[in-house]
Amino acid sequence: MGAMMASITSELLFFLPFILLALLALYTTTVAKCHGTHPWRRQKKKRPNLPPGARGWPLVGETFGYLRAHPATSVGRFMERHVARYGKIYRSSLFGERTVVSADAGLNRYILQNEGRLFECSYPRSIGGILGKWSMLVLVGDAHREMRAISLNFLSSVRLRAVLLPEVERHTLLVLRSWPPSDGTFSAQHEAKKFTFNLMAKNIMSMDPGEEETERLRLEYITFMKGVVSAPLNFPGTAYWKALKSRASILGVIERKMEDRLEKMSREKSSVEEDDLLGWALKQSNLSKEQILDLLLSLLFAGHETSSMALALAIFFLEGCPKAVQELRVQIRTNNQLVLEHLLLFTGPFSNFAQ
């Protein structure tokens, strides 16, 4: 027994140097890997050539500063300070996403001209969570083109002339006649938003302006919009959390309208005319229920925000351009356009609409 133990001990002592060398090599390799000095990882990974900038706070980044209110006729202090510090192209962190911000007209034009080829339009994930995964503003590629084709087919040139333009004039006169006398002051932006929402609600779901259901939906939509462009903090009481609740309420209204329309179509054996986008989508497309809901919500969002801001800014700059006002008066006398005549009577009260 003693002889056997002595033999094993001698063999271990013989292999001990090799064992120690193996352990040392393993330790060296592990340390080198941890510190990035491994022979095949000696070359430093090239950092992307990004513009200068800052990330801001964790999670929210610089979103609060970016969203700080400012007059509509300026770019705001956030853009001014960042452009002065970093230049017209800088990087930031907005809505929980790393972002490159461009205030350079040449680059912006290049991006827009190459959309769908070199650049892909998209929204931050937080905004996509509010608008819906089937929203036309979130989809890209073939899915986006399919949704867009449905909308464009509905708004054909014949329908634009026969239905939409008369509706635009009718809604415009309703708004203009509700305004106070010319010595009163009110917000052009508020009135433009109200006008465009009522027009979109009428053409999307045949909801008439002034009705209780339409007004409730408009108020929910205001809450919804405040959350779309807010910090993506989904906690009770935040604008983002309220927007998600308003989204559910708005989709509930659209869903009820859809169910009523389907019931009416089945009862009348599909003889109901497609007088709005909801009816047209139900009869002329193969979209699912979820897709139709997101489509209608996205069009309500897109048509409302862009058009209302353009109208408010047009009225604001109209007052400061006497030549344009005179040309519009000539058009009124030539074409007897009632809408323009009412509009020119109310350009004065809007000089401070953006404050």
PDB file of N, CA, C and O in Angstrom, residues 67-128:
ATOM      1  N   LEU A  67     -39.567  68.940 -25.933  1.00  0.00           N
ATOM      2  CA  LEU A  67     -41.015  69.155 -25.971  1.00  0.00           C
ATOM      3  C   LEU A  67     -41.450  70.444 -25.288  1.00  0.00           C
ATOM      4  O   LEU A  67     -42.651  70.733 -25.258  1.00  0.00           O
ATOM      5  N   ARG A  68     -40.516  71.228 -24.753  1.00  0.00           N
ATOM      6  CA  ARG A  68     -40.898  72.462 -24.062  1.00  0.00           C
ATOM      7  C   ARG A  68     -41.611  73.397 -25.037  1.00  0.00           C
ATOM      8  O   ARG A  68     -41.173  73.594 -26.168  1.00  0.00           O
ATOM      9  N   ALA A  69     -42.732  73.954 -24.599  1.00  0.00           N
ATOM     10  CA  ALA A  69     -43.563  74.792 -25.471  1.00  0.00           C
ATOM     11  C   ALA A  69     -42.803  76.025 -25.942  1.00  0.00           C
ATOM     12  O   ALA A  69     -41.970  76.587 -25.219  1.00  0.00           O
ATOM     13  N   HIS A  70     -43.099  76.441 -27.170  1.00  0.00           N
ATOM     14  CA  HIS A  70     -42.509  77.649 -27.740  1.00  0.00           C
ATOM     15  C   HIS A  70     -43.448  78.175 -28.819  1.00  0.00           C
ATOM     16  O   HIS A  70     -44.308  77.451 -29.321  1.00  0.00           O
ATOM     17  N   PRO A  71     -43.328  79.449 -29.194  1.00  0.00           N
ATOM     18  CA  PRO A  71     -44.188  80.005 -30.241  1.00  0.00           C
ATOM     19  C   PRO A  71     -44.060  79.225 -31.543  1.00  0.00           C
ATOM     20  O   PRO A  71     -42.971  78.776 -31.907  1.00  0.00           O
ATOM     21  N   ALA A  72     -45.172  79.069 -32.245  1.00  0.00           N
ATOM     22  CA  ALA A  72     -45.167  78.282 -33.483  1.00  0.00           C
ATOM     23  C   ALA A  72     -44.341  78.932 -34.579  1.00  0.00           C
ATOM     24  O   ALA A  72     -43.974  78.274 -35.555  1.00  0.00           O
ATOM     25  N   THR A  73     -44.046  80.216 -34.442  1.00  0.00           N
ATOM     26  CA  THR A  73     -43.269  80.920 -35.464  1.00  0.00           C
ATOM     27  C   THR A  73     -41.771  80.868 -35.200  1.00  0.00           C
ATOM     28  O   THR A  73     -41.001  81.546 -35.871  1.00  0.00           O
ATOM     29  N   SER A  74     -41.324  80.085 -34.204  1.00  0.00           N
ATOM     30  CA  SER A  74     -39.904  79.921 -33.913  1.00  0.00           C
ATOM     31  C   SER A  74     -39.585  78.439 -33.775  1.00  0.00           C
ATOM     32  O   SER A  74     -40.488  77.605 -33.674  1.00  0.00           O
ATOM     33  N   VAL A  75     -38.292  78.112 -33.778  1.00  0.00           N
ATOM     34  CA  VAL A  75     -37.882  76.712 -33.626  1.00  0.00           C
ATOM     35  C   VAL A  75     -37.727  76.329 -32.162  1.00  0.00           C
ATOM     36  O   VAL A  75     -37.552  75.150 -31.856  1.00  0.00           O
ATOM     37  N   GLY A  76     -37.788  77.296 -31.260  1.00  0.00           N
ATOM     38  CA  GLY A  76     -37.696  77.008 -29.840  1.00  0.00           C
ATOM     39  C   GLY A  76     -36.267  77.077 -29.312  1.00  0.00           C
ATOM     40  O   GLY A  76     -35.291  76.956 -30.063  1.00  0.00           O
ATOM     41  N   ARG A  77     -36.139  77.277 -27.994  1.00  0.00           N
ATOM     42  CA  ARG A  77     -34.823  77.426 -27.370  1.00  0.00           C
ATOM     43  C   ARG A  77     -33.996  76.149 -27.454  1.00  0.00           C
ATOM     44  O   ARG A  77     -32.774  76.199 -27.566  1.00  0.00           O
ATOM     45  N   PHE A  78     -34.670  74.997 -27.380  1.00  0.00           N
ATOM     46  CA  PHE A  78     -33.933  73.728 -27.430  1.00  0.00           C
ATOM     47  C   PHE A  78     -33.135  73.634 -28.727  1.00  0.00           C
ATOM     48  O   PHE A  78     -31.932  73.355 -28.711  1.00  0.00           O
ATOM     49  N   MET A  79     -33.800  73.867 -29.872  1.00  0.00           N
ATOM     50  CA  MET A  79     -33.120  73.786 -31.162  1.00  0.00           C
ATOM     51  C   MET A  79     -32.069  74.879 -31.294  1.00  0.00           C
ATOM     52  O   MET A  79     -30.959  74.629 -31.792  1.00  0.00           O
ATOM     53  N   GLU A  80     -32.412  76.077 -30.863  1.00  0.00           N
ATOM     54  CA  GLU A  80     -31.465  77.185 -30.984  1.00  0.00           C
ATOM     55  C   GLU A  80     -30.180  76.904 -30.210  1.00  0.00           C
ATOM     56  O   GLU A  80     -29.074  77.114 -30.723  1.00  0.00           O
ATOM     57  N   ARG A  81     -30.310  76.434 -28.961  1.00  0.00           N
ATOM     58  CA  ARG A  81     -29.133  76.178 -28.127  1.00  0.00           C
ATOM     59  C   ARG A  81     -28.310  75.014 -28.669  1.00  0.00           C
ATOM     60  O   ARG A  81     -27.073  75.061 -28.664  1.00  0.00           O
ATOM     61  N   HIS A  82     -28.961  73.958 -29.131  1.00  0.00           N
ATOM     62  CA  HIS A  82     -28.231  72.800 -29.636  1.00  0.00           C
ATOM     63  C   HIS A  82     -27.529  73.116 -30.957  1.00  0.00           C
ATOM     64  O   HIS A  82     -26.400  72.658 -31.195  1.00  0.00           O
ATOM     65  N   VAL A  83     -28.200  73.865 -31.831  1.00  0.00           N
ATOM     66  CA  VAL A  83     -27.564  74.243 -33.098  1.00  0.00           C
ATOM     67  C   VAL A  83     -26.368  75.142 -32.833  1.00  0.00           C
ATOM     68  O   VAL A  83     -25.310  75.005 -33.476  1.00  0.00           O
ATOM     69  N   ALA A  84     -26.499  76.084 -31.882  1.00  0.00           N
ATOM     70  CA  ALA A  84     -25.383  76.973 -31.552  1.00  0.00           C
ATOM     71  C   ALA A  84     -24.207  76.192 -30.962  1.00  0.00           C
ATOM     72  O   ALA A  84     -23.041  76.544 -31.187  1.00  0.00           O
ATOM     73  N   ARG A  85     -24.508  75.128 -30.228  1.00  0.00           N
ATOM     74  CA  ARG A  85     -23.440  74.382 -29.552  1.00  0.00           C
ATOM     75  C   ARG A  85     -22.833  73.290 -30.420  1.00  0.00           C
ATOM     76  O   ARG A  85     -21.597  73.120 -30.443  1.00  0.00           O
ATOM     77  N   TYR A  86     -23.677  72.542 -31.152  1.00  0.00           N
ATOM     78  CA  TYR A  86     -23.198  71.383 -31.895  1.00  0.00           C
ATOM     79  C   TYR A  86     -23.233  71.556 -33.410  1.00  0.00           C
ATOM     80  O   TYR A  86     -22.650  70.758 -34.126  1.00  0.00           O
ATOM     81  N   GLY A  87     -23.957  72.549 -33.905  1.00  0.00           N
ATOM     82  CA  GLY A  87     -24.142  72.688 -35.343  1.00  0.00           C
ATOM     83  C   GLY A  87     -25.538  72.258 -35.762  1.00  0.00           C
ATOM     84  O   GLY A  87     -26.361  71.835 -34.937  1.00  0.00           O
ATOM     85  N   LYS A  88     -25.822  72.358 -37.054  1.00  0.00           N
ATOM     86  CA  LYS A  88     -27.166  72.069 -37.558  1.00  0.00           C
ATOM     87  C   LYS A  88     -27.517  70.593 -37.540  1.00  0.00           C
ATOM     88  O   LYS A  88     -28.683  70.232 -37.687  1.00  0.00           O
ATOM     89  N   ILE A  89     -26.525  69.733 -37.396  1.00  0.00           N
ATOM     90  CA  ILE A  89     -26.767  68.286 -37.316  1.00  0.00           C
ATOM     91  C   ILE A  89     -26.123  67.788 -36.024  1.00  0.00           C
ATOM     92  O   ILE A  89     -24.909  67.914 -35.840  1.00  0.00           O
ATOM     93  N   TYR A  90     -26.921  67.248 -35.131  1.00  0.00           N
ATOM     94  CA  TYR A  90     -26.394  66.791 -33.850  1.00  0.00           C
ATOM     95  C   TYR A  90     -27.153  65.545 -33.400  1.00  0.00           C
ATOM     96  O   TYR A  90     -28.219  65.224 -33.934  1.00  0.00           O
ATOM     97  N   ARG A  91     -26.588  64.847 -32.426  1.00  0.00           N
ATOM     98  CA  ARG A  91     -27.256  63.646 -31.922  1.00  0.00           C
ATOM     99  C   ARG A  91     -27.833  63.916 -30.538  1.00  0.00           C
ATOM    100  O   ARG A  91     -27.356  64.778 -29.804  1.00  0.00           O
ATOM    101  N   SER A  92     -28.880  63.180 -30.233  1.00  0.00           N
ATOM    102  CA  SER A  92     -29.557  63.352 -28.959  1.00  0.00           C
ATOM    103  C   SER A  92     -30.228  62.037 -28.590  1.00  0.00           C
ATOM    104  O   SER A  92     -30.032  61.010 -29.252  1.00  0.00           O
ATOM    105  N   SER A  93     -31.020  62.070 -27.542  1.00  0.00           N
ATOM    106  CA  SER A  93     -31.833  60.920 -27.137  1.00  0.00           C
ATOM    107  C   SER A  93     -33.242  61.433 -26.882  1.00  0.00           C
ATOM    108  O   SER A  93     -33.468  62.194 -25.948  1.00  0.00           O
ATOM    109  N   LEU A  94     -34.182  61.032 -27.737  1.00  0.00           N
ATOM    110  CA  LEU A  94     -35.549  61.540 -27.680  1.00  0.00           C
ATOM    111  C   LEU A  94     -36.528  60.377 -27.683  1.00  0.00           C
ATOM    112  O   LEU A  94     -36.382  59.427 -28.458  1.00  0.00           O
ATOM    113  N   PHE A  95     -37.525  60.443 -26.814  1.00  0.00           N
ATOM    114  CA  PHE A  95     -38.581  59.424 -26.732  1.00  0.00           C
ATOM    115  C   PHE A  95     -38.012  58.022 -26.528  1.00  0.00           C
ATOM    116  O   PHE A  95     -38.525  57.036 -27.050  1.00  0.00           O
ATOM    117  N   GLY A  96     -36.908  57.939 -25.770  1.00  0.00           N
ATOM    118  CA  GLY A  96     -36.314  56.643 -25.477  1.00  0.00           C
ATOM    119  C   GLY A  96     -35.496  56.063 -26.603  1.00  0.00           C
ATOM    120  O   GLY A  96     -35.106  54.891 -26.538  1.00  0.00           O
ATOM    121  N   GLU A  97     -35.183  56.849 -27.629  1.00  0.00           N
ATOM    122  CA  GLU A  97     -34.414  56.362 -28.773  1.00  0.00           C
ATOM    123  C   GLU A  97     -33.224  57.283 -29.024  1.00  0.00           C
ATOM    124  O   GLU A  97     -33.340  58.506 -28.907  1.00  0.00           O
ATOM    125  N   ARG A  98     -32.092  56.703 -29.411  1.00  0.00           N
ATOM    126  CA  ARG A  98     -30.965  57.516 -29.854  1.00  0.00           C
ATOM    127  C   ARG A  98     -31.317  58.132 -31.202  1.00  0.00           C
ATOM    128  O   ARG A  98     -31.767  57.431 -32.105  1.00  0.00           O
ATOM    129  N   THR A  99     -31.080  59.411 -31.326  1.00  0.00           N
ATOM    130  CA  THR A  99     -31.615  60.164 -32.456  1.00  0.00           C
ATOM    131  C   THR A  99     -30.567  61.106 -33.026  1.00  0.00           C
ATOM    132  O   THR A  99     -29.763  61.676 -32.285  1.00  0.00           O
ATOM    133  N   VAL A 100     -30.568  61.257 -34.345  1.00  0.00           N
ATOM    134  CA  VAL A 100     -29.798  62.302 -35.019  1.00  0.00           C
ATOM    135  C   VAL A 100     -30.786  63.360 -35.485  1.00  0.00           C
ATOM    136  O   VAL A 100     -31.716  63.068 -36.231  1.00  0.00           O
ATOM    137  N   VAL A 101     -30.605  64.586 -35.025  1.00  0.00           N
ATOM    138  CA  VAL A 101     -31.502  65.694 -35.349  1.00  0.00           C
ATOM    139  C   VAL A 101     -30.840  66.560 -36.418  1.00  0.00           C
ATOM    140  O   VAL A 101     -29.661  66.916 -36.288  1.00  0.00           O
ATOM    141  N   SER A 102     -31.596  66.880 -37.462  1.00  0.00           N
ATOM    142  CA  SER A 102     -31.067  67.700 -38.546  1.00  0.00           C
ATOM    143  C   SER A 102     -31.883  68.971 -38.686  1.00  0.00           C
ATOM    144  O   SER A 102     -33.105  68.924 -38.854  1.00  0.00           O
ATOM    145  N   ALA A 103     -31.187  70.111 -38.617  1.00  0.00           N
ATOM    146  CA  ALA A 103     -31.801  71.407 -38.915  1.00  0.00           C
ATOM    147  C   ALA A 103     -31.211  71.973 -40.202  1.00  0.00           C
ATOM    148  O   ALA A 103     -31.331  73.163 -40.474  1.00  0.00           O
ATOM    149  N   ASP A 104     -30.586  71.101 -40.975  1.00  0.00           N
ATOM    150  CA  ASP A 104     -29.950  71.503 -42.229  1.00  0.00           C
ATOM    151  C   ASP A 104     -30.909  71.269 -43.390  1.00  0.00           C
ATOM    152  O   ASP A 104     -31.338  70.129 -43.631  1.00  0.00           O
ATOM    153  N   ALA A 105     -31.270  72.325 -44.099  1.00  0.00           N
ATOM    154  CA  ALA A 105     -32.261  72.222 -45.172  1.00  0.00           C
ATOM    155  C   ALA A 105     -31.800  71.291 -46.287  1.00  0.00           C
ATOM    156  O   ALA A 105     -32.586  70.509 -46.831  1.00  0.00           O
ATOM    157  N   GLY A 106     -30.503  71.349 -46.629  1.00  0.00           N
ATOM    158  CA  GLY A 106     -29.993  70.496 -47.703  1.00  0.00           C
ATOM    159  C   GLY A 106     -30.084  69.020 -47.362  1.00  0.00           C
ATOM    160  O   GLY A 106     -30.523  68.211 -48.185  1.00  0.00           O
ATOM    161  N   LEU A 107     -29.686  68.650 -46.140  1.00  0.00           N
ATOM    162  CA  LEU A 107     -29.768  67.246 -45.726  1.00  0.00           C
ATOM    163  C   LEU A 107     -31.219  66.791 -45.632  1.00  0.00           C
ATOM    164  O   LEU A 107     -31.561  65.678 -46.062  1.00  0.00           O
ATOM    165  N   ASN A 108     -32.088  67.635 -45.092  1.00  0.00           N
ATOM    166  CA  ASN A 108     -33.502  67.263 -44.980  1.00  0.00           C
ATOM    167  C   ASN A 108     -34.123  67.034 -46.348  1.00  0.00           C
ATOM    168  O   ASN A 108     -34.908  66.100 -46.539  1.00  0.00           O
ATOM    169  N   ARG A 109     -33.767  67.876 -47.300  1.00  0.00           N
ATOM    170  CA  ARG A 109     -34.282  67.699 -48.663  1.00  0.00           C
ATOM    171  C   ARG A 109     -33.774  66.396 -49.259  1.00  0.00           C
ATOM    172  O   ARG A 109     -34.521  65.654 -49.921  1.00  0.00           O
ATOM    173  N   TYR A 110     -32.507  66.076 -49.029  1.00  0.00           N
ATOM    174  CA  TYR A 110     -31.926  64.837 -49.538  1.00  0.00           C
ATOM    175  C   TYR A 110     -32.621  63.621 -48.940  1.00  0.00           C
ATOM    176  O   TYR A 110     -32.906  62.639 -49.632  1.00  0.00           O
ATOM    177  N   ILE A 111     -32.913  63.674 -47.635  1.00  0.00           N
ATOM    178  CA  ILE A 111     -33.593  62.561 -46.965  1.00  0.00           C
ATOM    179  C   ILE A 111     -34.987  62.357 -47.540  1.00  0.00           C
ATOM    180  O   ILE A 111     -35.396  61.232 -47.841  1.00  0.00           O
ATOM    181  N   LEU A 112     -35.738  63.454 -47.701  1.00  0.00           N
ATOM    182  CA  LEU A 112     -37.100  63.339 -48.221  1.00  0.00           C
ATOM    183  C   LEU A 112     -37.111  62.840 -49.660  1.00  0.00           C
ATOM    184  O   LEU A 112     -37.994  62.062 -50.048  1.00  0.00           O
ATOM    185  N   GLN A 113     -36.136  63.258 -50.460  1.00  0.00           N
ATOM    186  CA  GLN A 113     -36.087  62.818 -51.857  1.00  0.00           C
ATOM    187  C   GLN A 113     -35.710  61.349 -51.984  1.00  0.00           C
ATOM    188  O   GLN A 113     -36.023  60.717 -52.993  1.00  0.00           O
ATOM    189  N   ASN A 114     -35.040  60.803 -50.981  1.00  0.00           N
ATOM    190  CA  ASN A 114     -34.597  59.405 -51.035  1.00  0.00           C
ATOM    191  C   ASN A 114     -35.347  58.511 -50.058  1.00  0.00           C
ATOM    192  O   ASN A 114     -34.863  57.433 -49.713  1.00  0.00           O
ATOM    193  N   GLU A 115     -36.515  58.972 -49.592  1.00  0.00           N
ATOM    194  CA  GLU A 115     -37.322  58.143 -48.705  1.00  0.00           C
ATOM    195  C   GLU A 115     -37.797  56.895 -49.438  1.00  0.00           C
ATOM    196  O   GLU A 115     -38.290  56.972 -50.571  1.00  0.00           O
ATOM    197  N   GLY A 116     -37.647  55.765 -48.797  1.00  0.00           N
ATOM    198  CA  GLY A 116     -38.008  54.503 -49.420  1.00  0.00           C
ATOM    199  C   GLY A 116     -36.863  53.865 -50.177  1.00  0.00           C
ATOM    200  O   GLY A 116     -36.955  52.703 -50.585  1.00  0.00           O
ATOM    201  N   ARG A 117     -35.769  54.615 -50.391  1.00  0.00           N
ATOM    202  CA  ARG A 117     -34.593  54.056 -51.059  1.00  0.00           C
ATOM    203  C   ARG A 117     -33.405  54.010 -50.093  1.00  0.00           C
ATOM    204  O   ARG A 117     -32.967  52.937 -49.699  1.00  0.00           O
ATOM    205  N   LEU A 118     -32.896  55.175 -49.741  1.00  0.00           N
ATOM    206  CA  LEU A 118     -31.773  55.235 -48.804  1.00  0.00           C
ATOM    207  C   LEU A 118     -32.226  55.428 -47.365  1.00  0.00           C
ATOM    208  O   LEU A 118     -31.471  55.148 -46.433  1.00  0.00           O
ATOM    209  N   PHE A 119     -33.431  55.949 -47.181  1.00  0.00           N
ATOM    210  CA  PHE A 119     -33.943  56.226 -45.844  1.00  0.00           C
ATOM    211  C   PHE A 119     -35.332  55.619 -45.696  1.00  0.00           C
ATOM    212  O   PHE A 119     -36.083  55.507 -46.668  1.00  0.00           O
ATOM    213  N   GLU A 120     -35.651  55.222 -44.479  1.00  0.00           N
ATOM    214  CA  GLU A 120     -36.942  54.609 -44.187  1.00  0.00           C
ATOM    215  C   GLU A 120     -37.649  55.425 -43.122  1.00  0.00           C
ATOM    216  O   GLU A 120     -37.103  55.672 -42.053  1.00  0.00           O
ATOM    217  N   CYS A 121     -38.854  55.861 -43.419  1.00  0.00           N
ATOM    218  CA  CYS A 121     -39.616  56.677 -42.479  1.00  0.00           C
ATOM    219  C   CYS A 121     -40.111  55.805 -41.323  1.00  0.00           C
ATOM    220  O   CYS A 121     -40.590  54.683 -41.532  1.00  0.00           O
ATOM    221  N   SER A 122     -39.984  56.314 -40.111  1.00  0.00           N
ATOM    222  CA  SER A 122     -40.451  55.559 -38.949  1.00  0.00           C
ATOM    223  C   SER A 122     -40.680  56.507 -37.790  1.00  0.00           C
ATOM    224  O   SER A 122     -40.257  57.671 -37.822  1.00  0.00           O
ATOM    225  N   TYR A 123     -41.365  56.014 -36.778  1.00  0.00           N
ATOM    226  CA  TYR A 123     -41.605  56.759 -35.553  1.00  0.00           C
ATOM    227  C   TYR A 123     -40.954  56.018 -34.395  1.00  0.00           C
ATOM    228  O   TYR A 123     -40.732  54.799 -34.476  1.00  0.00           O
ATOM    229  N   PRO A 124     -40.634  56.701 -33.296  1.00  0.00           N
ATOM    230  CA  PRO A 124     -40.129  55.993 -32.106  1.00  0.00           C
ATOM    231  C   PRO A 124     -41.125  54.942 -31.640  1.00  0.00           C
ATOM    232  O   PRO A 124     -42.333  55.056 -31.875  1.00  0.00           O
ATOM    233  N   ARG A 125     -40.615  53.906 -30.971  1.00  0.00           N
ATOM    234  CA  ARG A 125     -41.479  52.807 -30.527  1.00  0.00           C
ATOM    235  C   ARG A 125     -42.581  53.278 -29.595  1.00  0.00           C
ATOM    236  O   ARG A 125     -43.683  52.739 -29.597  1.00  0.00           O
ATOM    237  N   SER A 126     -42.301  54.310 -28.795  1.00  0.00           N
ATOM    238  CA  SER A 126     -43.318  54.815 -27.872  1.00  0.00           C
ATOM    239  C   SER A 126     -44.510  55.387 -28.630  1.00  0.00           C
ATOM    240  O   SER A 126     -45.662  55.188 -28.252  1.00  0.00           O
ATOM    241  N   ILE A 127     -44.245  56.114 -29.717  1.00  0.00           N
ATOM    242  CA  ILE A 127     -45.328  56.676 -30.521  1.00  0.00           C
ATOM    243  C   ILE A 127     -46.066  55.572 -31.257  1.00  0.00           C
ATOM    244  O   ILE A 127     -47.297  55.595 -31.382  1.00  0.00           O
ATOM    245  N   GLY A 128     -45.316  54.581 -31.742  1.00  0.00           N
ATOM    246  CA  GLY A 128     -45.967  53.453 -32.399  1.00  0.00           C
ATOM    247  C   GLY A 128     -46.884  52.696 -31.462  1.00  0.00           C
ATOM    248  O   GLY A 128     -47.916  52.161 -31.876  1.00  0.00           O
TER     249      GLY A 128
END
